Tab-separated table of C-alpha atoms in Angstrom:
chain	number	residue	atom	x	y	z
L	1	MET	CA	10.842	3.218	10.160
L	2	HIS	CA	10.951	1.277	13.450
L	3	PHE	CA	9.225	2.698	16.496
L	4	LEU	CA	9.831	-0.344	18.710
L	5	PRO	CA	13.206	-1.064	20.303
L	6	GLU	CA	15.264	-3.204	17.924
L	7	GLU	CA	15.284	-6.256	20.205
L	8	LEU	CA	11.494	-6.207	20.550
L	9	ASP	CA	11.027	-5.568	16.828
L	10	ASP	CA	13.216	-8.568	16.018
L	11	TYR	CA	11.060	-10.692	18.346
L	12	VAL	CA	7.873	-9.551	16.580
L	13	VAL	CA	9.300	-10.409	13.166
L	14	ALA	CA	10.630	-13.784	14.369
L	15	HIS	CA	7.181	-14.745	15.654
L	16	SER	CA	5.296	-13.758	12.516
L	17	ALA	CA	4.757	-15.619	9.242
L	18	GLN	CA	7.670	-15.655	6.822
L	19	GLU	CA	7.510	-14.448	3.220
L	20	PRO	CA	7.231	-16.996	0.370
L	21	ALA	CA	10.171	-17.746	-1.935
L	22	HIS	CA	8.957	-15.664	-4.890
L	23	LEU	CA	8.885	-12.557	-2.663
L	24	LYS	CA	12.381	-13.251	-1.351
L	25	ALA	CA	13.549	-13.385	-4.973
L	26	LEU	CA	11.775	-10.097	-5.743
L	27	THR	CA	13.401	-8.417	-2.735
L	28	LYS	CA	16.867	-9.645	-3.699
L	29	GLU	CA	16.585	-8.425	-7.286
L	30	THR	CA	15.091	-5.093	-6.199
L	31	TYR	CA	18.115	-4.423	-3.995
L	32	GLN	CA	20.460	-5.494	-6.787
L	33	LYS	CA	18.956	-3.491	-9.638
L	34	ILE	CA	16.496	-0.785	-8.534
L	35	LEU	CA	17.100	2.668	-7.090
L	36	GLN	CA	15.669	3.361	-3.626
L	37	PRO	CA	15.036	-0.312	-2.789
L	38	ARG	CA	13.965	0.642	0.732
L	39	MET	CA	10.633	1.687	-0.778
L	40	LEU	CA	9.717	-2.006	-0.624
L	41	SER	CA	7.002	-2.818	1.923
L	42	GLY	CA	9.329	-5.428	3.415
L	43	ALA	CA	8.721	-8.930	4.717
L	44	TYR	CA	6.922	-8.097	7.981
L	45	GLN	CA	4.604	-5.445	6.596
L	46	GLY	CA	4.036	-7.661	3.591
L	47	ARG	CA	2.742	-10.398	5.911
L	48	VAL	CA	0.434	-7.836	7.527
L	49	LEU	CA	-0.939	-6.873	4.102
L	50	SER	CA	-1.355	-10.527	3.190
L	51	MET	CA	-3.218	-11.274	6.421
L	52	ILE	CA	-5.596	-8.333	5.970
L	53	SER	CA	-6.283	-9.357	2.383
L	54	LYS	CA	-6.971	-12.958	3.418
L	55	LEU	CA	-9.403	-11.725	6.070
L	56	VAL	CA	-11.198	-9.500	3.560
L	57	ASN	CA	-11.076	-12.128	0.757
L	58	PRO	CA	-11.608	-9.399	-1.874
L	59	LYS	CA	-12.890	-9.879	-5.386
L	60	ASN	CA	-11.305	-6.640	-6.614
L	61	ILE	CA	-8.217	-4.898	-5.259
L	62	LEU	CA	-6.751	-1.506	-6.217
L	63	GLU	CA	-3.161	-0.569	-5.466
L	64	VAL	CA	-1.957	3.002	-5.957
L	65	GLY	CA	1.843	2.812	-6.213
L	66	THR	CA	3.279	-0.446	-7.515
L	67	PHE	CA	7.054	0.106	-7.202
L	68	THR	CA	8.530	-3.351	-7.932
L	69	GLY	CA	5.353	-5.264	-7.086
L	70	TYR	CA	6.039	-6.600	-3.592
L	71	SER	CA	2.993	-5.198	-1.826
L	72	GLY	CA	0.748	-6.067	-4.760
L	73	LEU	CA	1.796	-9.696	-4.574
L	74	CYS	CA	1.148	-9.749	-0.833
L	75	LEU	CA	-2.340	-8.323	-1.347
L	76	ALA	CA	-3.021	-10.809	-4.150
L	77	GLU	CA	-2.661	-13.693	-1.703
L	78	GLY	CA	-6.170	-12.998	-0.381
L	79	LEU	CA	-7.911	-12.656	-3.742
L	80	GLN	CA	-10.927	-14.746	-4.567
L	81	GLN	CA	-10.257	-17.376	-7.239
L	82	GLU	CA	-11.807	-15.211	-9.965
L	83	GLY	CA	-10.631	-11.948	-8.402
L	84	SER	CA	-8.409	-9.258	-9.874
L	85	LEU	CA	-5.858	-6.727	-8.708
L	86	HIS	CA	-5.348	-3.407	-10.522
L	87	THR	CA	-2.029	-1.736	-9.724
L	88	ILE	CA	-0.974	1.734	-10.885
L	89	ASP	CA	2.459	3.359	-11.182
L	90	ILE	CA	4.053	6.153	-13.187
L	91	LYS	CA	7.480	4.593	-13.706
L	92	GLU	CA	7.657	3.031	-17.174
L	93	GLU	CA	11.100	1.561	-16.483
L	94	LEU	CA	9.623	-0.723	-13.811
L	95	VAL	CA	6.804	-2.258	-15.874
L	96	ASP	CA	8.774	-5.237	-17.221
L	97	PHE	CA	10.407	-5.854	-13.826
L	98	GLN	CA	6.993	-5.951	-12.168
L	99	ARG	CA	5.522	-8.255	-14.786
L	100	LYS	CA	8.429	-10.682	-14.503
L	101	HIS	CA	7.803	-11.133	-10.801
L	102	PHE	CA	4.029	-11.129	-11.098
L	103	ASP	CA	4.260	-13.972	-13.594
L	104	ALA	CA	6.713	-15.865	-11.376
L	105	SER	CA	4.041	-15.935	-8.672
L	106	PRO	CA	0.748	-17.853	-8.552
L	107	TYR	CA	-1.170	-14.603	-9.182
L	108	GLY	CA	0.200	-13.233	-12.455
L	109	SER	CA	-2.965	-13.813	-14.482
L	110	GLN	CA	-5.012	-11.910	-11.899
L	111	ILE	CA	-2.878	-8.758	-11.887
L	112	THR	CA	-3.432	-5.862	-14.313
L	113	GLN	CA	-0.772	-3.160	-14.539
L	114	HIS	CA	-1.659	0.441	-15.326
L	115	LEU	CA	1.007	2.968	-16.330
L	116	GLY	CA	0.291	6.654	-15.758
L	117	GLN	CA	-1.295	9.082	-13.340
L	118	ALA	CA	-3.561	7.336	-10.861
L	119	LEU	CA	-5.978	10.263	-10.715
L	120	ASP	CA	-6.606	9.818	-14.447
L	121	ILE	CA	-6.663	6.016	-14.422
L	122	ILE	CA	-8.847	5.209	-11.391
L	123	PRO	CA	-12.055	6.701	-12.846
L	124	THR	CA	-11.597	4.556	-15.983
L	125	ILE	CA	-11.537	1.238	-14.081
L	126	ASP	CA	-15.131	0.057	-14.293
L	127	THR	CA	-15.492	-1.851	-11.048
L	128	THR	CA	-15.965	-1.415	-7.314
L	129	PHE	CA	-13.185	-2.319	-4.915
L	130	ASP	CA	-13.240	-4.427	-1.790
L	131	LEU	CA	-9.663	-3.593	-0.802
L	132	VAL	CA	-7.476	-0.591	-1.677
L	133	PHE	CA	-3.837	0.092	-0.787
L	134	ILE	CA	-2.618	3.701	-1.139
L	135	ASP	CA	1.169	3.956	-1.186
L	136	ALA	CA	2.192	6.627	-3.703
L	137	ASP	CA	3.102	10.327	-3.558
L	138	LYS	CA	1.889	11.614	-0.206
L	139	ARG	CA	0.813	15.035	-1.451
L	140	ASN	CA	-1.946	13.373	-3.472
L	141	TYR	CA	-3.334	11.099	-0.742
L	142	ILE	CA	-6.453	13.236	-0.265
L	143	ASN	CA	-6.976	13.423	-4.034
L	144	TYR	CA	-6.623	9.643	-4.319
L	145	TYR	CA	-9.091	9.142	-1.505
L	146	ASN	CA	-11.637	11.434	-3.122
L	147	VAL	CA	-11.631	9.475	-6.402
L	148	ILE	CA	-11.604	6.101	-4.633
L	149	ILE	CA	-14.269	6.470	-1.941
L	150	ASP	CA	-17.242	6.304	-4.335
L	151	LYS	CA	-15.816	3.185	-5.972
L	152	MET	CA	-15.631	1.235	-2.705
L	153	SER	CA	-17.948	-1.628	-1.861
L	154	LYS	CA	-19.852	-1.483	1.431
L	155	GLY	CA	-17.594	-2.939	4.109
L	156	GLY	CA	-14.561	-2.445	1.879
L	157	ILE	CA	-11.158	-1.667	3.355
L	158	ILE	CA	-8.824	1.228	2.468
L	159	LEU	CA	-5.212	0.776	3.616
L	160	SER	CA	-2.988	3.867	3.707
L	161	ASP	CA	0.775	3.523	4.112
L	162	ASN	CA	3.400	5.853	5.604
L	163	VAL	CA	0.851	7.824	7.601
L	164	LEU	CA	3.312	8.474	10.457
L	165	TRP	CA	5.920	9.759	7.977
L	166	SER	CA	9.008	9.015	10.073
L	167	GLY	CA	7.410	10.704	13.060
L	168	LYS	CA	7.046	14.066	11.295
L	169	VAL	CA	3.303	14.097	12.015
L	170	VAL	CA	3.996	14.924	15.672
L	171	GLU	CA	6.876	17.348	15.075
L	172	PRO	CA	6.569	21.124	14.514
L	173	LEU	CA	5.375	21.601	10.926
L	174	ASN	CA	7.612	23.228	8.361
L	175	GLU	CA	5.150	25.080	6.137
L	176	LYS	CA	7.274	24.211	3.095
L	177	ASP	CA	6.892	20.495	3.831
L	178	ILE	CA	3.884	19.763	1.623
L	179	ASP	CA	3.924	15.987	2.142
L	180	THR	CA	3.703	16.229	5.917
L	181	LYS	CA	1.062	18.939	5.720
L	182	VAL	CA	-1.117	16.801	3.456
L	183	LEU	CA	-0.634	13.696	5.620
L	184	LEU	CA	-1.776	15.617	8.678
L	185	GLU	CA	-4.919	16.673	6.805
L	186	TYR	CA	-5.379	13.176	5.419
L	187	ASN	CA	-5.112	11.461	8.800
L	188	LYS	CA	-7.673	13.918	10.193
L	189	LEU	CA	-9.976	13.289	7.226
L	190	LEU	CA	-9.908	9.503	7.639
L	191	ASN	CA	-10.614	9.783	11.339
L	192	GLU	CA	-13.518	12.225	10.944
L	193	ASP	CA	-15.212	11.072	7.707
L	194	LYS	CA	-18.531	9.536	8.813
L	195	ARG	CA	-18.405	7.120	5.872
L	196	LEU	CA	-15.491	5.311	7.531
L	197	GLU	CA	-14.349	3.722	10.726
L	198	THR	CA	-10.588	4.029	11.041
L	199	VAL	CA	-7.739	2.611	13.085
L	200	LEU	CA	-4.165	3.875	12.649
L	201	LEU	CA	-1.670	1.101	13.353
L	202	PRO	CA	1.929	1.919	14.392
L	203	ILE	CA	3.321	-0.708	12.024
L	204	ARG	CA	6.606	0.323	10.430
L	205	ASP	CA	5.956	3.884	9.130
L	206	GLY	CA	2.273	3.785	10.021
L	207	LEU	CA	-0.552	1.858	8.350
L	208	THR	CA	-4.142	3.062	8.536
L	209	VAL	CA	-7.027	0.621	8.172
L	210	SER	CA	-10.290	2.307	7.181
L	211	ARG	CA	-13.531	0.342	6.793
L	212	VAL	CA	-16.270	1.782	4.598
L	213	ARG	CA	-19.578	1.762	6.498
């Protein structure tokens, strides 16, 4: 989703850091072999995720929604030397694809894959998180938040993707549209929860940055 005029968006991308070679290879193979390749974070948003992670310099990262591993690899760029990234997805057919590209990067040994329902898996991960990226089924965003918030370190960052939902958040609500309804509630929750300070960035389809107080 692009909210800027194309010419201005192209200028922004041209004047931002470029993705490393292993991510270009991942993107190419995703488009060649995987259904719905547009679910990739993409080069520009990936550089945003990388920059945020480098600023946070997390010891432990949680990613909810792996897809083919692009965003996870971007987040891993900011990990401490002994840090770890836990990434969760429900699609068994993508596990080997993800691992191939994780291991082709400098961060493979730091990345742990989890297969299954995130709401079941997150409580079993015995650590606190400095950085979390939520990018899975939108109707569970509030549920994910509720199981994550008590596992966050003080000053930790929660990133939430697709929070503008192709502009649907400002359009008349179709009561049958559960995803949009939940995102509206979720965006309100992040803005009003006193445990957080939140900024919603109009990057691509919307990226919220929430800092745990």
